[in-house]
C-alpha cells in the first residue's frame, strides 16, 4: 500500500475533503494515482482499501521553523493486513516546488523527505530519503539513510523518524525501538 504524499506547504484552491473525519486532505488528480484514500473511523485515519494500488492524498501541515525547533519527530501508525510487495510512505514537501493547486501534485513533485515501510522480496526496511538542494550544482540531490530496520511483522506498527536539525542527523524506528542516529 502506498500513501503518496503528505505536504507541508501553502494550499491554494481546489481543496476537497476526503471525508468529514479527515478535514483538509485532498486527492491528487494525477492518473498515476488510480485509487482513492478513504477515512477509516475504527482507526481514525486514512485507509488504503486495496493492496498493490497507488494512492495519492495531500494535506497542508504547519511549517517547522528551524530557528526555534531543534528536532522534528514524526510518527504514524500503519495498520496492515497483507504487505507483500509495497510500501506505506509519507512525503513531506516544502512550500517551494508545490503546485499552485494541491490536487495537481504527482510523483515528480519535489519533496524534502520521504519516510515509511518498504517491503518487496528480500527487501524489508523502513526507508528514509532526504532531498537537499546543492547550491553549487543548483540541483536537488536525494540522500537515502540506510539502516537495517525491518518493517514490522505485526498488523499494526508505529513508525518514527527523528530529524535532529541542530546536529544534522536522523533516527528511524519501529514500535518504539529506535537504535540510534545516523548522520
Coordinates of C-alpha atoms in Angstrom, one line a residue:
X1 CA 0.0 0.0 0.0
X2 CA 1.4 3.4 -0.9
X3 CA 0.4 6.7 0.6
X4 CA 1.8 9.1 -2.0
X5 CA 2.2 12.3 0.0
X6 CA 1.6 14.5 2.9
X7 CA 2.7 18.1 2.4
X8 CA 3.9 20.9 4.5
X9 CA 3.1 23.8 2.2
X10 CA 0.8 26.5 1.2
X11 CA -2.6 25.3 0.0
X12 CA -4.2 27.2 -2.9
X13 CA -7.7 26.4 -4.3
X14 CA -9.2 23.1 -5.1
X15 CA -9.4 21.6 -1.6
X16 CA -12.0 18.9 -1.3
X17 CA -12.1 16.9 2.0
X18 CA -11.7 13.2 1.6
X19 CA -14.3 12.8 4.4
X20 CA -15.6 14.7 7.4
X21 CA -13.2 12.7 9.5
X22 CA -10.1 13.9 7.6
X23 CA -10.5 17.7 7.0
X24 CA -8.0 19.3 4.7
X25 CA -6.9 16.1 2.9
X26 CA -7.1 16.4 -0.9
X27 CA -6.8 13.7 -3.6
X28 CA -4.4 14.1 -6.5
X29 CA -5.9 14.3 -9.9
X30 CA -2.9 12.7 -11.5
X31 CA -3.9 9.5 -13.3
X32 CA -1.0 7.7 -11.7
X33 CA -3.0 7.5 -8.5
X34 CA -5.7 5.1 -9.6
X35 CA -7.5 4.7 -6.3
X36 CA -8.9 6.9 -3.6
X37 CA -7.9 7.1 0.0
X38 CA -10.8 6.6 2.4
X39 CA -11.5 7.5 6.0
X40 CA -11.4 4.6 8.5
X41 CA -13.4 5.5 11.6
X42 CA -12.2 2.5 13.5
X43 CA -8.6 3.8 13.4
X44 CA -9.4 7.5 13.0
X45 CA -7.2 7.9 10.0
X46 CA -6.5 7.2 6.3
X47 CA -7.4 3.8 4.8
X48 CA -5.9 2.4 1.6
X49 CA -8.6 -0.1 0.7
X50 CA -6.7 -2.3 -1.7
X51 CA -3.1 -3.5 -1.8
X52 CA -0.9 -3.1 -4.8
X53 CA -2.5 0.2 -5.8
X54 CA -1.3 3.7 -6.0
X55 CA -2.9 6.3 -3.7
X56 CA -2.3 10.0 -3.6
X57 CA -3.5 12.3 -0.9
X58 CA -2.0 15.5 0.4
X59 CA -2.6 17.9 3.3
X60 CA -1.1 21.2 4.4
X61 CA 0.6 21.0 7.8
X62 CA 2.3 23.7 9.8
X63 CA 5.8 24.8 8.7
X64 CA 8.7 24.0 11.0
X65 CA 10.9 26.9 12.0
X66 CA 14.5 25.6 12.3
X67 CA 15.5 28.6 14.4
X68 CA 13.1 27.6 17.2
X69 CA 12.6 23.8 16.6
X70 CA 15.8 21.7 17.1
X71 CA 14.1 18.4 16.4
X72 CA 11.3 17.2 14.2
X73 CA 9.6 14.0 15.4
X74 CA 7.1 12.3 13.0
X75 CA 5.2 9.2 14.0
X76 CA 2.4 7.4 12.2
X77 CA 0.6 4.1 12.8
X78 CA 0.3 1.8 9.9
X79 CA -2.4 -0.9 10.1
X80 CA -1.7 -3.6 7.5
X81 CA -3.3 -6.8 6.8
X82 CA -1.0 -8.0 4.0
X83 CA 2.1 -6.3 2.8
X84 CA 3.9 -8.5 0.3
X85 CA 5.4 -6.1 -2.2
X86 CA 4.5 -2.5 -1.4
X87 CA 5.1 0.5 0.8
X88 CA 3.4 3.0 3.1
X89 CA 5.4 6.2 2.6
X90 CA 4.7 9.7 3.7
X91 CA 6.4 12.5 1.7
X92 CA 6.9 15.9 3.3
X93 CA 7.2 18.9 1.0
X94 CA 8.3 22.5 1.5
X95 CA 6.4 25.4 0.1
X96 CA 8.7 25.8 -2.9
X97 CA 8.1 23.2 -5.5
X98 CA 4.5 22.7 -4.6
X99 CA 1.9 23.1 -7.4
X100 CA -0.3 26.2 -7.1
X101 CA -3.3 23.8 -6.6
X102 CA -2.5 20.9 -4.3
X103 CA -4.7 18.5 -6.3
X104 CA -2.1 18.7 -9.1
X105 CA 0.7 17.1 -7.1
X106 CA 2.2 13.9 -8.5
X107 CA 5.1 11.5 -8.2
X108 CA 7.5 14.1 -9.6
X109 CA 6.6 16.9 -7.1
X110 CA 9.8 17.7 -5.2
X111 CA 9.8 16.6 -1.6
X112 CA 12.0 17.4 1.4
X113 CA 11.9 13.9 2.8
X114 CA 10.1 10.6 2.4
X115 CA 9.7 8.0 5.2
X116 CA 7.9 4.7 5.8
X117 CA 7.9 0.9 5.4
X118 CA 9.1 -0.6 2.1
X119 CA 8.9 -4.3 1.5
X120 CA 9.4 -6.4 -1.6
X121 CA 11.0 -9.8 -1.9
X122 CA 14.1 -9.9 0.3
X123 CA 14.0 -6.1 0.8
X124 CA 12.3 -5.3 4.1
X125 CA 13.1 -2.0 5.6
X126 CA 12.0 1.4 6.8
X127 CA 13.0 3.8 4.2
X128 CA 14.1 7.5 4.7
X129 CA 15.1 9.7 1.8
X130 CA 16.0 13.3 2.2
X131 CA 16.3 15.7 -0.7
X132 CA 18.7 18.6 -0.3
X133 CA 19.4 21.5 -2.7
X134 CA 23.1 21.7 -3.7
X135 CA 23.8 25.4 -4.1
X136 CA 27.0 24.7 -6.1
X137 CA 25.3 22.5 -8.8
X138 CA 21.9 24.1 -8.4
X139 CA 20.2 20.7 -8.3
X140 CA 18.2 18.7 -5.8
X141 CA 20.1 15.6 -4.6
X142 CA 18.5 12.7 -2.8
X143 CA 20.2 11.0 0.1
X144 CA 19.0 7.7 1.4
X145 CA 19.5 6.8 5.1
X146 CA 20.3 3.1 5.1
X147 CA 19.6 1.3 8.4
X148 CA 18.8 -2.3 8.6
X149 CA 15.4 -1.8 10.3
X150 CA 12.9 -4.4 9.1
X151 CA 9.2 -3.4 8.7
X152 CA 7.0 -4.6 11.5
X153 CA 5.8 -8.2 11.3
X154 CA 2.6 -7.3 13.2
X155 CA -0.6 -6.0 11.8
X156 CA -0.2 -2.6 13.5
X157 CA 3.1 -0.7 13.7
X158 CA 4.2 2.7 14.9
X159 CA 6.8 4.2 12.6
X160 CA 9.0 7.0 13.9
X161 CA 11.6 9.3 12.5
X162 CA 13.5 11.9 14.5
X163 CA 15.3 14.6 12.5
X164 CA 17.9 16.4 14.7
X165 CA 18.2 19.8 12.9
X166 CA 20.9 21.1 15.2
X167 CA 23.3 18.1 14.9
X168 CA 22.2 17.2 11.3
X169 CA 21.4 13.5 12.0
X170 CA 18.4 11.2 11.7
X171 CA 17.0 8.3 13.8
X172 CA 14.4 5.8 12.5
X173 CA 12.4 3.3 14.5
X174 CA 9.5 0.8 14.6
X175 CA 7.3 0.3 17.6
X176 CA 9.4 2.5 19.9
X177 CA 12.7 0.7 19.1
X178 CA 15.0 3.5 17.8
X179 CA 18.5 2.1 17.6
X180 CA 20.4 5.4 17.2
X181 CA 21.2 8.3 15.0
X182 CA 22.8 8.3 11.5
X183 CA 24.5 11.4 10.1

